[in-house]
Amino acid sequence: MGSESEERCSAEEGVILGVDGGTTSTVCVCLPLFPFSDHRQLPDPVPILGRAAAGCSNHNSVGENAARETLEQVIKEALSKAGKNLSAVLAICLGVSGVNHPSDQDRVLNWIRTIFPGNVQIYVQNDAVAALASGTMGKLHGCVLIAGTGCIAYGFTEDGKEARAAGAGPVLGDWGSGYGIASRALTAVMKAHDGRGPGTMLTNCILQSLGLSSSDEIIGWTYADSSWARIAALVPVVVSCAEAGDKIADEILNNAVQELSLSVKAVVQRLHLAGEDGNGSFPVVMVGGVLEANKRWDIGNEVTNLILKAYPGACPIRPKVEPAVGAALFAWSTIMREKETGRNDHR
């Protein structure tokens, strides 16, 4: 049986919101308040009362006004679909890409605080936290690797220490990301066209995919709209060429695998997640389109193999719920823990 306060919240039909704000899309889900604190008792599947999606909410990519409007839009739409209003919200966790510093947290917190009453618990984190929580059902322990349009590795110890690797954007070397893979493929096509590099199957395949007739046209296509997601959408073409035996495409994917596994290893080493002997057990949550299973050239599987070779005790997890649900479960587990400890720590 839950505590009196939990029962009262349940009776009032309070809800928890989770937001996953990525470089490509932003999703908000509305969950009921679960009247227990043990994540092992969570219903399967997790009931979603309302869900809304919109575009990018990374302020570094689209600017502060657009990011704020997107976050407000998905929050209000998810509540509307759930048949709830703002007064029903007990807590919200926003996992947003571009939140890399306390000043970023403050910025998003101030945006969202204007929407909700003062008693609502608001947690602002990097989107990697939402992804990790989606694999651990709200508990922050272990490492998450996200490889979609961008990439990042983020880890937490059980006592709250945290570390990250990569996630600084393509200009600063996130070469394991979808953008990194695709941009290297485009570069290889241009090198082949100029005679600075070997010929590659990527040329014809990318031109066909983009509806272009010559490599020269790639320049105009690229700079007409240099959004990261638009470039990253070419990853399946690179994978197909690698599967067909193209050496350049294969090299690009192998490089991405090395970059992604190195990011995980850096986090594990800094946090000593594998223990002193390197054989300790810890979860590694794998999230993002780049890591999803392909036919023969499976980037996620190759990354997993390298991680397990370095850390035999690692436990790879493919989440059953999306990161927005992970964010909501993080908010839920945090308010449950704060009730138990009597703390009220909402950043």
XYZ file of C-alpha atoms in Angstrom, residues 8 13 43 69-70 75 95 121 140 150 157 172 188 199 201 209 222-223 245 247 263 273 275 277-279 281 284 312:
29
model
C -3.960 11.455 -2.285
C -5.323 11.825 -10.871
C 3.171 -2.120 -15.440
C 8.084 27.318 -28.450
C 8.636 23.676 -29.384
C 3.831 19.830 -23.312
C 15.882 15.706 -21.260
C 8.770 19.502 -9.569
C 20.359 6.608 -13.207
C 24.312 13.444 -33.088
C 27.476 6.023 -10.686
C 34.097 19.321 -32.575
C 34.504 10.911 -50.034
C 36.345 5.977 -56.683
C 30.001 3.317 -54.977
C 19.149 9.159 -53.343
C 24.606 20.685 -48.986
C 24.744 24.435 -48.431
C 31.330 -4.288 -50.583
C 35.676 -0.206 -49.208
C 33.163 7.323 -26.114
C 31.800 1.610 -13.673
C 35.224 -1.785 -10.933
C 39.396 -5.267 -12.206
C 37.353 -4.112 -15.205
C 34.948 -7.039 -14.897
C 28.616 -5.414 -14.076
C 25.007 0.063 -21.223
C 32.974 -8.465 -20.130
